Tab-separated table of C-alpha atoms and ligand atoms in Angstrom:
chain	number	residue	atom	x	y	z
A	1232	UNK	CA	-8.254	20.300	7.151
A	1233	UNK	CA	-11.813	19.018	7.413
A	1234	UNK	CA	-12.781	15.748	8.591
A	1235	UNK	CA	-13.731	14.728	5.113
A	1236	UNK	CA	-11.016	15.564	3.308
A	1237	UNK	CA	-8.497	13.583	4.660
A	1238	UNK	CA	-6.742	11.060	2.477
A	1239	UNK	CA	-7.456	7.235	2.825
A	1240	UNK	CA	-3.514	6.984	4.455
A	1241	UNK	CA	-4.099	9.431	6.699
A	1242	UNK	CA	-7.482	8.033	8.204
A	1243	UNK	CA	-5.759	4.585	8.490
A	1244	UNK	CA	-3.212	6.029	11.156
A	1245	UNK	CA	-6.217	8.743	12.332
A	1246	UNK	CA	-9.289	6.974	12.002
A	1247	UNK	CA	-11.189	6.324	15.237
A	1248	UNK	CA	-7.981	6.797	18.079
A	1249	UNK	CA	-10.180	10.183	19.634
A	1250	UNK	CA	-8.372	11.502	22.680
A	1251	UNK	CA	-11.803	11.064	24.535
A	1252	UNK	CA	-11.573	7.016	24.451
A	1253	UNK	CA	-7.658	6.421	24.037
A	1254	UNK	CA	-6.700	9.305	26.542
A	1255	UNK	CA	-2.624	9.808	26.539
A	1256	UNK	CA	-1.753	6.457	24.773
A	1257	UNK	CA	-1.466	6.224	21.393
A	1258	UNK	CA	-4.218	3.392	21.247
A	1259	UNK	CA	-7.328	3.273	22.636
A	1260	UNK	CA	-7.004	0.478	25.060
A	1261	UNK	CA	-9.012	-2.932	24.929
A	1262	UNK	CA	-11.853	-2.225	27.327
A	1263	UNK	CA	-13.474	-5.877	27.861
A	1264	UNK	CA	-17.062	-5.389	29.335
A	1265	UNK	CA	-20.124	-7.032	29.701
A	1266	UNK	CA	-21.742	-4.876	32.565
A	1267	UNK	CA	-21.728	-1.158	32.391
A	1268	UNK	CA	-22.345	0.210	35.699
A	1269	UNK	CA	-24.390	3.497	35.889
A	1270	UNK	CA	-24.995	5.696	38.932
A	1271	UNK	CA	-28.602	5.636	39.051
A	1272	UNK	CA	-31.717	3.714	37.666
A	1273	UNK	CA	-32.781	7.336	35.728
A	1274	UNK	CA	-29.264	7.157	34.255
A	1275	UNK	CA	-29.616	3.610	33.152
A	1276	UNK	CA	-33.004	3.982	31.786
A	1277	UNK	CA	-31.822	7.303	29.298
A	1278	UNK	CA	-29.201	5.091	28.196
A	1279	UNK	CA	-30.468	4.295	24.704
A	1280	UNK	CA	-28.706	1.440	22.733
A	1281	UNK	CA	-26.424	3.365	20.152
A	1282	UNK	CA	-23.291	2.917	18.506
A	1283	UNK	CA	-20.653	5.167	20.924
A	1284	UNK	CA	-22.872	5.154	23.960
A	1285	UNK	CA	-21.429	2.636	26.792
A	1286	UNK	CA	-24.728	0.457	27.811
A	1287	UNK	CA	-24.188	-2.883	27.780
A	1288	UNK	CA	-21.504	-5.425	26.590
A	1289	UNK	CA	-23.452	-6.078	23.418
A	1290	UNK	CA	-23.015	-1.960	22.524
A	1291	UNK	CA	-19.695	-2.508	22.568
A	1292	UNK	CA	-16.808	-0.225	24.242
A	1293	UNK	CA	-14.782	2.416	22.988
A	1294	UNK	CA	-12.271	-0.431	21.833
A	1295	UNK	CA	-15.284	-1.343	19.282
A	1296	UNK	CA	-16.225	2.369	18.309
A	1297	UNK	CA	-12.483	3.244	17.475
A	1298	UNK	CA	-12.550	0.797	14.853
A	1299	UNK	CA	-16.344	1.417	13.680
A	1300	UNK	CA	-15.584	5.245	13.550
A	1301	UNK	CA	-12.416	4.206	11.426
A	1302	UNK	CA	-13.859	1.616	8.802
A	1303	UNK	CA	-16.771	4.643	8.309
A	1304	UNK	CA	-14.610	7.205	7.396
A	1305	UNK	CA	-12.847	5.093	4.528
A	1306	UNK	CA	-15.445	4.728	2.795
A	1307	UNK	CA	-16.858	8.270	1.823
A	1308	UNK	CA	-20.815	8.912	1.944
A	1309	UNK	CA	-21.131	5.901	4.784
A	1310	UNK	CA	-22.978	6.329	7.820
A	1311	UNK	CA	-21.462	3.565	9.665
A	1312	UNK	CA	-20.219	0.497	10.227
A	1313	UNK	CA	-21.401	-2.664	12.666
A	1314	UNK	CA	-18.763	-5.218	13.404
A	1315	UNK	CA	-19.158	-8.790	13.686
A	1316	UNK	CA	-17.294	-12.109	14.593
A	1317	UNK	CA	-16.556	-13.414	11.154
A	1318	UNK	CA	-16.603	-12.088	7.892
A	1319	UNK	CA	-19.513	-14.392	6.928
A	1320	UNK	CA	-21.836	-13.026	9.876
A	1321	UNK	CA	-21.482	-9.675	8.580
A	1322	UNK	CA	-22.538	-11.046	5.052
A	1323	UNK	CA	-25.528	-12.840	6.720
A	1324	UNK	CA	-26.310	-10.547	9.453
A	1325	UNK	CA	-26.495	-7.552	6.129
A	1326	UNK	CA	-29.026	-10.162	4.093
A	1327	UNK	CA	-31.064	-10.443	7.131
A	1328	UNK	CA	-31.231	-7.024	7.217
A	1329	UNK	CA	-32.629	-6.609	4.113
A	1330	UNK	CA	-34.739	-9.540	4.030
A	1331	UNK	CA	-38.272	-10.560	4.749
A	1332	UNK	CA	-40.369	-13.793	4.286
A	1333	UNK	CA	-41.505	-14.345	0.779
A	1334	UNK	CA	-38.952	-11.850	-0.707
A	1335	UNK	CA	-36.453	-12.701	-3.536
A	1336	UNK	CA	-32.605	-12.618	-2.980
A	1337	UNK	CA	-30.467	-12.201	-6.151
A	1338	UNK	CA	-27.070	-13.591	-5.291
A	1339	UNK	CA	-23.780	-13.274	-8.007
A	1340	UNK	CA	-22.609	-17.006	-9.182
A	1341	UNK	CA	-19.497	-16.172	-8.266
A	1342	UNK	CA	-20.300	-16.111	-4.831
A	1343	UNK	CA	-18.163	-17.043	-1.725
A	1344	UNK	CA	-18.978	-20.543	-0.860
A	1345	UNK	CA	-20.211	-20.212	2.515
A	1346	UNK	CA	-22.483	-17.437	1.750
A	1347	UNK	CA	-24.239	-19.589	-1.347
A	1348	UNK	CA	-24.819	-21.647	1.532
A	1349	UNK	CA	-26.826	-19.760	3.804
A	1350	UNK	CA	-29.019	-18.418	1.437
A	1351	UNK	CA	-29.695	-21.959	-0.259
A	1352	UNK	CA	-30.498	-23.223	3.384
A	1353	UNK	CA	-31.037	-20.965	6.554
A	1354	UNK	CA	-32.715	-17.984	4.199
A	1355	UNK	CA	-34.511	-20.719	2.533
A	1356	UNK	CA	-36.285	-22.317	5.460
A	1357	UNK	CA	-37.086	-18.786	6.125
A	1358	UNK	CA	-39.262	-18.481	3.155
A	1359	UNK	CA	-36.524	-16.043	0.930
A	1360	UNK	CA	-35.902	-17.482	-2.714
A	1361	UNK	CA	-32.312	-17.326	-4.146
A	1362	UNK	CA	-31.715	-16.780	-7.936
A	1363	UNK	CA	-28.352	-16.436	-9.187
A	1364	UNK	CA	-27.189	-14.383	-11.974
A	1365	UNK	CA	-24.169	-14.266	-14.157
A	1366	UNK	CA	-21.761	-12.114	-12.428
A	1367	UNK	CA	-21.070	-10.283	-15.933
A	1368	UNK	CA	-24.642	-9.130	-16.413
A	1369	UNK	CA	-24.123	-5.672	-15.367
A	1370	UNK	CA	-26.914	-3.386	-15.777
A	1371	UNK	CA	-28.584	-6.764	-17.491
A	1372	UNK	CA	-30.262	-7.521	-14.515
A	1373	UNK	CA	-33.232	-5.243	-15.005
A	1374	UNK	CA	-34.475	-7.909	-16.717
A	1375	UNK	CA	-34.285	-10.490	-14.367
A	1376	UNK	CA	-35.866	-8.950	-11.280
A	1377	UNK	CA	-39.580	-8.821	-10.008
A	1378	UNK	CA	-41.508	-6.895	-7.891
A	1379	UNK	CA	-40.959	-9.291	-5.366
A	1380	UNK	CA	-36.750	-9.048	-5.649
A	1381	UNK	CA	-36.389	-7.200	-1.937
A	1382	UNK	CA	-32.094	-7.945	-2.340
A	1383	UNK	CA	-28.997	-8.294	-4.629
A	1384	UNK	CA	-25.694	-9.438	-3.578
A	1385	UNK	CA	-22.574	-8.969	-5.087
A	1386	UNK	CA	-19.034	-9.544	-4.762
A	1387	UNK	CA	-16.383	-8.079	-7.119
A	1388	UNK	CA	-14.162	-9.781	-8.016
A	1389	UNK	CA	-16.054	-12.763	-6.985
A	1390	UNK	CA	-14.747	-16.103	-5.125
A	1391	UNK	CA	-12.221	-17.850	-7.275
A	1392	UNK	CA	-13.033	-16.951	-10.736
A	1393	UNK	CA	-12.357	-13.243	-9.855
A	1394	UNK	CA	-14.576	-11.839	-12.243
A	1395	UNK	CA	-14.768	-8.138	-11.561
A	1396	UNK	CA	-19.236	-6.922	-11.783
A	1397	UNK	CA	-20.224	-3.599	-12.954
A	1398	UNK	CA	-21.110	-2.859	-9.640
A	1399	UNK	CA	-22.196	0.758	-10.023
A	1400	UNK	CA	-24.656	-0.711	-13.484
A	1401	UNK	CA	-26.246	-3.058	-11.219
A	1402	UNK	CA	-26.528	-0.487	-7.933
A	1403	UNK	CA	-28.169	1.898	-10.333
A	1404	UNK	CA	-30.580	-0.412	-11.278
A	1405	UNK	CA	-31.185	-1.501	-7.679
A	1406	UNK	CA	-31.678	2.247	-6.391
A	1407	UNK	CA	-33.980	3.156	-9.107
A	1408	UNK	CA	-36.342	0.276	-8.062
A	1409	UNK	CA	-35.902	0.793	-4.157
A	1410	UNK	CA	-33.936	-2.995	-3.857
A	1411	UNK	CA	-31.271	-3.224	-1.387
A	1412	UNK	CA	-27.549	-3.740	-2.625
A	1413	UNK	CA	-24.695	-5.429	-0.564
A	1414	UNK	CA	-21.198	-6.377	-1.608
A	1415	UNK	CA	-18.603	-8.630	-0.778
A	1416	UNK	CA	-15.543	-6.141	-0.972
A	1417	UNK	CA	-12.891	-8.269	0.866
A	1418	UNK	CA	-10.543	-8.122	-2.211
A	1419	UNK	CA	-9.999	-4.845	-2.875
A	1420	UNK	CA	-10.838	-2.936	0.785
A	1421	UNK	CA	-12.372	0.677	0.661
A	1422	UNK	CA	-8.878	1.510	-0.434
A	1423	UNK	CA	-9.413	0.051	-3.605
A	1424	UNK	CA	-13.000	0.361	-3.873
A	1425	UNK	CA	-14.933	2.544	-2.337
A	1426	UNK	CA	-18.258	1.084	-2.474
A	1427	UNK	CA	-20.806	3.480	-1.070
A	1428	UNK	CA	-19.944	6.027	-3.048
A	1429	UNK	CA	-19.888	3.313	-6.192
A	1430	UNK	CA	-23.818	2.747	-5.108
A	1431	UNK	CA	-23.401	0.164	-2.821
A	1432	UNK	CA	-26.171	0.093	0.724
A	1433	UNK	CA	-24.144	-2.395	2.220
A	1434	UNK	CA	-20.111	-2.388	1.978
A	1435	UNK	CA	-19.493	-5.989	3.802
A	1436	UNK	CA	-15.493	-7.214	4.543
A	1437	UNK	CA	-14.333	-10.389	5.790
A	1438	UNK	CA	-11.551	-8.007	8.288
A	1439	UNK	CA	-10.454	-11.578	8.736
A	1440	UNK	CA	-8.727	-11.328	6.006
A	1441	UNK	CA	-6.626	-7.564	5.206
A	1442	UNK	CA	-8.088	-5.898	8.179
A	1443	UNK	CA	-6.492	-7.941	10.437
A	1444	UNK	CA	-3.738	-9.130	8.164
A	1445	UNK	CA	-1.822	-11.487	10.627
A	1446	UNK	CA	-4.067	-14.866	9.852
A	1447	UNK	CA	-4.533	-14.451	13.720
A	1448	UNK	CA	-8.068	-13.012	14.338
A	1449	UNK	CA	-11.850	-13.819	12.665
A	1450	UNK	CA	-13.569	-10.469	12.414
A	1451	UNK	CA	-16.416	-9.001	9.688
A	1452	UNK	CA	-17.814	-5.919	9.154
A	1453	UNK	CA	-20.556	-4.347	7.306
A	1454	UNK	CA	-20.421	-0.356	6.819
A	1455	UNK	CA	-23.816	1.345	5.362
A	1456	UNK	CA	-25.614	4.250	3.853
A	1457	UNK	CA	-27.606	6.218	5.834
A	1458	UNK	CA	-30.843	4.446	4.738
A	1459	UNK	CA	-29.887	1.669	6.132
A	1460	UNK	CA	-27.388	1.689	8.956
A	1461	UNK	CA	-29.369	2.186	11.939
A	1462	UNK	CA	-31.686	-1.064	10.224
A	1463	UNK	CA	-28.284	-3.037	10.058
A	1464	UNK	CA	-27.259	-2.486	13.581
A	1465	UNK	CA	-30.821	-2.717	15.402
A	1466	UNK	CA	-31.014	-6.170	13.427
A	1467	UNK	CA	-27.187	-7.335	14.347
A	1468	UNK	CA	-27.894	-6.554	17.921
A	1469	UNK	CA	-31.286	-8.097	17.482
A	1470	UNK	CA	-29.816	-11.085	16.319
A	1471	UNK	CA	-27.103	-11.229	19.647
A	1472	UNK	CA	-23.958	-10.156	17.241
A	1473	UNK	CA	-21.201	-8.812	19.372
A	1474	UNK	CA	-17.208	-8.826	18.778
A	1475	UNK	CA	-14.225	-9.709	21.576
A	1476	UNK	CA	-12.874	-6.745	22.598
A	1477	UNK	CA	-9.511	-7.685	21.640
A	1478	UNK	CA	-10.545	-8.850	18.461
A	1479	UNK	CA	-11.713	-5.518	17.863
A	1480	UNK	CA	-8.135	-4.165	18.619
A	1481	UNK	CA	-6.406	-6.795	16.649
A	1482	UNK	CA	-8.686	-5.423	13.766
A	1483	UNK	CA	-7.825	-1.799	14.423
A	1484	UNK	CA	-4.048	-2.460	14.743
A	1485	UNK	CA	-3.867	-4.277	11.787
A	1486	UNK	CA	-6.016	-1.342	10.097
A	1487	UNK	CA	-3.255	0.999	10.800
A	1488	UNK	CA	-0.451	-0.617	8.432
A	1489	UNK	CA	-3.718	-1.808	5.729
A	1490	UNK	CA	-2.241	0.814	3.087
A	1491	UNK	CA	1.535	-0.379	3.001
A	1492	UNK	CA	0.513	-3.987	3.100
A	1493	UNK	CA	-1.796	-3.966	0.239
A	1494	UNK	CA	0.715	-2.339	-1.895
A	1495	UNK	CA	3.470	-4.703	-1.680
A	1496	UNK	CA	0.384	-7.516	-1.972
A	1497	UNK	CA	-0.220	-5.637	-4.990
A	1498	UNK	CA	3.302	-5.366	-6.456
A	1499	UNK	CA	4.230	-9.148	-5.612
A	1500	UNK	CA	0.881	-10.520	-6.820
A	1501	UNK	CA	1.276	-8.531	-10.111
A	1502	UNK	CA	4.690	-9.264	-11.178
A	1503	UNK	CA	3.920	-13.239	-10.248
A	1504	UNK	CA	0.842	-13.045	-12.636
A	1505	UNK	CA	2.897	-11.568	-15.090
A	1506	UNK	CA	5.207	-13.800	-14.834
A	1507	UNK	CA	3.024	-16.800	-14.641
A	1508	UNK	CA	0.992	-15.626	-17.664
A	1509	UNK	CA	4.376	-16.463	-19.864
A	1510	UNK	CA	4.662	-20.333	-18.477
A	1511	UNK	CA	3.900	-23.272	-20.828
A	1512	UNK	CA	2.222	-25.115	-18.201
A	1513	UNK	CA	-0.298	-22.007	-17.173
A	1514	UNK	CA	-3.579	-21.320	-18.984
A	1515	UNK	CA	-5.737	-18.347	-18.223
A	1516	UNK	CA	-4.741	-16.223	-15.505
A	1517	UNK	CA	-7.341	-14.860	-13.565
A	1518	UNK	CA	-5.721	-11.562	-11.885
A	1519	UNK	CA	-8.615	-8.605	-12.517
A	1520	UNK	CA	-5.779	-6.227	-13.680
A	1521	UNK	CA	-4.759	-8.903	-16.601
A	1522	UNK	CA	-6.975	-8.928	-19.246
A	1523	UNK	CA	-7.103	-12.798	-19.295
A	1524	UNK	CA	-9.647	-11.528	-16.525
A	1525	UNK	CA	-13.426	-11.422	-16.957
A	1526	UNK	CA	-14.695	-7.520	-16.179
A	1527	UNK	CA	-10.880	-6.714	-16.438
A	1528	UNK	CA	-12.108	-3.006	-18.568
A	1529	UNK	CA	-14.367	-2.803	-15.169
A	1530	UNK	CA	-11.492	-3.417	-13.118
A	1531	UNK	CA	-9.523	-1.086	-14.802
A	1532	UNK	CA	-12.392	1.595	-15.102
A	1533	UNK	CA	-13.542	1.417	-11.097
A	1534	UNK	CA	-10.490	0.286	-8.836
A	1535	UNK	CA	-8.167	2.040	-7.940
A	1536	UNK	CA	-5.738	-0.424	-7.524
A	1537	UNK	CA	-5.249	-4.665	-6.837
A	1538	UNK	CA	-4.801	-7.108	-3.829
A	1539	UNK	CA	-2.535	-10.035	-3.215
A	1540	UNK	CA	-5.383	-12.687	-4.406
A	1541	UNK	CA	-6.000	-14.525	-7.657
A	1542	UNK	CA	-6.115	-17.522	-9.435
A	1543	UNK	CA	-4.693	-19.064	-12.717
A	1544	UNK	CA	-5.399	-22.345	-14.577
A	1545	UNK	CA	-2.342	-24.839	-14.846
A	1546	UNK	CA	-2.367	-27.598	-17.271
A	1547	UNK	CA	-1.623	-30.612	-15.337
A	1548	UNK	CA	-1.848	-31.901	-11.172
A	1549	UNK	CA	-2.958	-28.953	-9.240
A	1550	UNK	CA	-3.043	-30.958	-5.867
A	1551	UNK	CA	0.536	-32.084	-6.303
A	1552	UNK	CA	1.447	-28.369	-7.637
A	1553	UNK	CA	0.339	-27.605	-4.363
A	1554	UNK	CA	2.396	-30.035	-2.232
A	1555	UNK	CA	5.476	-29.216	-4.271
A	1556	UNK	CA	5.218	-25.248	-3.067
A	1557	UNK	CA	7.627	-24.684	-0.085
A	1558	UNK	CA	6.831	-21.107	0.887
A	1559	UNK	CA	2.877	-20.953	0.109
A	1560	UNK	CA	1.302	-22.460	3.142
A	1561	UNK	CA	-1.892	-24.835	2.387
A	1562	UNK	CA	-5.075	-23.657	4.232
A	1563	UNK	CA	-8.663	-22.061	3.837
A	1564	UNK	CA	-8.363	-17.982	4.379
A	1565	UNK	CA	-6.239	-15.633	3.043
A	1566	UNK	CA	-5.201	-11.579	3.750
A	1567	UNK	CA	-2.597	-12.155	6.090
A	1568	UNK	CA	1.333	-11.505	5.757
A	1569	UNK	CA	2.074	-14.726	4.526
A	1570	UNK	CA	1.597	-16.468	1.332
A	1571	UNK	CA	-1.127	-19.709	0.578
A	1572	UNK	CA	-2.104	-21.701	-2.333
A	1573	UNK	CA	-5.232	-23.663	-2.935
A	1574	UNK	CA	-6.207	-26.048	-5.688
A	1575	UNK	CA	-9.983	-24.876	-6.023
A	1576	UNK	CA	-13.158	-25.959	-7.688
A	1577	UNK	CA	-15.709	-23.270	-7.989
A	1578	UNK	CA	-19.277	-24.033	-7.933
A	1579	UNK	CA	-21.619	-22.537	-10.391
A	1580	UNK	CA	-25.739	-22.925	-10.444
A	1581	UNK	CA	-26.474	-20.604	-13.865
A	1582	UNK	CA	-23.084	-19.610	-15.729
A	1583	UNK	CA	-19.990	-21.217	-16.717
A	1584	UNK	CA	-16.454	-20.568	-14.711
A	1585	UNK	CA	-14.053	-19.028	-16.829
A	1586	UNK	CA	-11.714	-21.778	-16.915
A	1587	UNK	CA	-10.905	-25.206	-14.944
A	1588	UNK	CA	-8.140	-26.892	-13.031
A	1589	UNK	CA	-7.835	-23.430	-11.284
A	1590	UNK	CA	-5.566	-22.906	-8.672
A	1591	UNK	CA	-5.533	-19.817	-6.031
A	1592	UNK	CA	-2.597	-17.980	-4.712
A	1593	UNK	CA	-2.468	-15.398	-1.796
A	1594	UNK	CA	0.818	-13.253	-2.426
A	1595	UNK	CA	1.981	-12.576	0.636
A	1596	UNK	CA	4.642	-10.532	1.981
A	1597	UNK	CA	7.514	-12.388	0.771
A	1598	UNK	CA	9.860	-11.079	-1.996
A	1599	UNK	CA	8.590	-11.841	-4.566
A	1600	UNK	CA	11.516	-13.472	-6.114
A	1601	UNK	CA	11.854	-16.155	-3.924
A	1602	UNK	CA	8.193	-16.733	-4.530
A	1603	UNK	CA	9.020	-16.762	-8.221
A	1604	UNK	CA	11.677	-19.386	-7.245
A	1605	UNK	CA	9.448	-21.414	-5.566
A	1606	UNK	CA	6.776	-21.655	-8.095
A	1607	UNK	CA	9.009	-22.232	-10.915
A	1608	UNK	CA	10.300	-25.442	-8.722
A	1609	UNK	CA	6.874	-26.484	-7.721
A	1610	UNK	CA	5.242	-26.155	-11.734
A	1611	UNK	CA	4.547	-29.772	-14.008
A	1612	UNK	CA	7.815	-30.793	-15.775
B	3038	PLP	C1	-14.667	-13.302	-0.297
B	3038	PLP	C2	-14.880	-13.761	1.105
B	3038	PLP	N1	-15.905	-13.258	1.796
B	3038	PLP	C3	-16.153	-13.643	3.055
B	3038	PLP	C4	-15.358	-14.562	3.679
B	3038	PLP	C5	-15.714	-14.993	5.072
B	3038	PLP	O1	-14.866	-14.452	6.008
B	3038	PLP	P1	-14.639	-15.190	7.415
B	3038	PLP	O2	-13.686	-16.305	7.165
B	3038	PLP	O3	-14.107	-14.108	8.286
B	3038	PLP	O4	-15.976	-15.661	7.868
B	3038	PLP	C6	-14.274	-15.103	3.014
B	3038	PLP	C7	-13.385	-16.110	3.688
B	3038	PLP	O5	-12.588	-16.772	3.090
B	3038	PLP	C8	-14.033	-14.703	1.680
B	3038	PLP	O6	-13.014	-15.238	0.967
């Protein structure tokens, strides 16, 4: 079978372990390096910086390639990927890429907090103007851009409000007027949306999150087209980006059991959202395979399945909701094996959120029963 061919399973347990840097183990090993010693000065000199190539520290080892190599070949039509410490590095690191004094940055309202952040203050002092945009606009947005729009962001579903963008509408747009595209595809992972092929330049993960899967490691990546990977790297390294070795295996271990995971996120997180969507004291529910969901027909028409994240609106406390829960942990992140809950209040500059007193559940890996349970205890009497 071809390298291309393989399924998205198979290149979970395949992707990146070549015999050449994991030799009899099963693993390639965590090589931790700064200095890479070479034989001669001529040797040192022909050493080019390139993903692969051991060089220096900030090149990274073959501990670093294994999961690079393995992150490309999910996502079909990408010509690579360039890891970074945390997912929001990648995001910023990607923008930077992209971005030049006096350009203009279209960013999705429904934006990840931290990100809205750096482009209303570090990219601003740096001379690049933000606009937001509705996330539903879709193929809209040809009428909001100018010949000075250099960027547009997504994320889909976005941060809290989960509404789900027609990403390949606004990446068709993009391409046809030579403006860069990256997205936010934490939530649904290559596996669920494979967003090169969709259109996308710039496929950005928080691997904090289902990458690593364990709530034990901060890692991001960004995997790009052609056009624009070498550009993505030469800037990250520019910049000084460079991951822990054993980060980097952390992020490939968890990679390996990615597939399972997100399915029984996916089954748990469903049948709670069904089963929330019938309680007196619960509004909308904002799960992009429910059609309480905003995009929910683009959900349905480009993913090919859902993660263990959403949100729903309760009618009544949501802080002391939250307390009440015994077996959702409260704390920023989410991805890992275990379940959280967060009251949340999303932020919006030019649209409207789709509903308030939201709260936002991780599904972990509990049975989903007892989660039930829990809930059920923890809800307004
Ligand atoms: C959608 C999304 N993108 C990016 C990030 C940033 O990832 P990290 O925490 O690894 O910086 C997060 C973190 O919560 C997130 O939820």
């Amino acid at each position: 079978m071809s390298k291309g061919k393989k399924r998205q399973s198979t290149i979970l347990v395949e992707g990146g372990r070549r015999k050449e840097w994991r030799g009899r183990l099963v693993n390639v090993p965590v090589e931790r390096a700064s200095t890479i010693l070479f034989d001669s000065i001529e040797q040192l000199d022909a050493s080019g910086p390139k993903l692969g190539a051991y060089r220096y520290g900030l090149q990274g080892t073959a501990t670093h390639w294994a999961l690079s190599e393995a992150l490309t070949e999910l996502e079909p039509d990408a010509a690579g990927t360039a890891l970074y410490s945390t997912g929001l590095a990648a995001m910023t690191a990607a923008l930077m890429s992209v971005l030049s004094s006096g350009d203009e940055l279209f960013v999705t309202d429904s934006v990840y907090g931290p990100t809205r952040k750096f482009c209303d203050t570090v990219l601003k002092r740096f001379g690049v103007k933000t606009r937001y945009y509705d996330p539903l606009i879709g193929g809209g947005i040809a009428n909001l851009i100018s010949d000075k729009t250099r960027a547009i962001l997504l994320e889909s579903p976005g941060s809290l409000t989960m509404e789900v963008q027609d990403v390949p509408a606004i990446c068709a747009v993009a391409r046809e007027r030579g403006i860069a595209t990256v997205l936010d595809n934490t939530w649904a992972t290559p596996l669920f949306f494979p967003a090169i092929a969709a259109g996308v330049d710039i496929s950005v993960l928080a691997a904090t999150k289902y990458v690593g899967g364990h709530a034990d490691v901060m890692l991001g990546a960004a995997t790009a087209t052609e056009a624009h990977f070498s550009n993505l790297q030469r800037t990250s390294w520019d910049i000084g980006h460079a991951v822990s070795a054993d980060d980097a295996w952390l992020g490939s271990r968890g990679l390996r059991t990615m597939g399972v995971r997100l399915k029984q996120h996916e089954a748990s997180a469903l049948k709670i959202a069904a089963w929330l969507k019938d309680q007196p004291q619960v509004g909308l529910v904002l799960h992009p395979a429910l059609p309480d969901c905003p995009g929910h027909e683009l959900w349905k028409r480009d993913f090919k399945g859902s993660s263990g994240l959403f949100s729903f609106e309760l009618h009544g406390d949501t802080t002391a909701f939250a307390d009440r829960l015994e077996l959702f942990g409260i704390g920023y992140s989410w991805g890992g094996y275990e379940s959280l809950v967060l009251p949340v209040n999303p932020h919006r500059a030019v649209s409207k959120a789709p509903a308030a007193n939201l709260v936002r559940l991780h599904v972990g890996l509990e049975e989903a029963d007892d989660l039930i349970e829990d809930i059920a205890l923890a809800l307004p009497t």
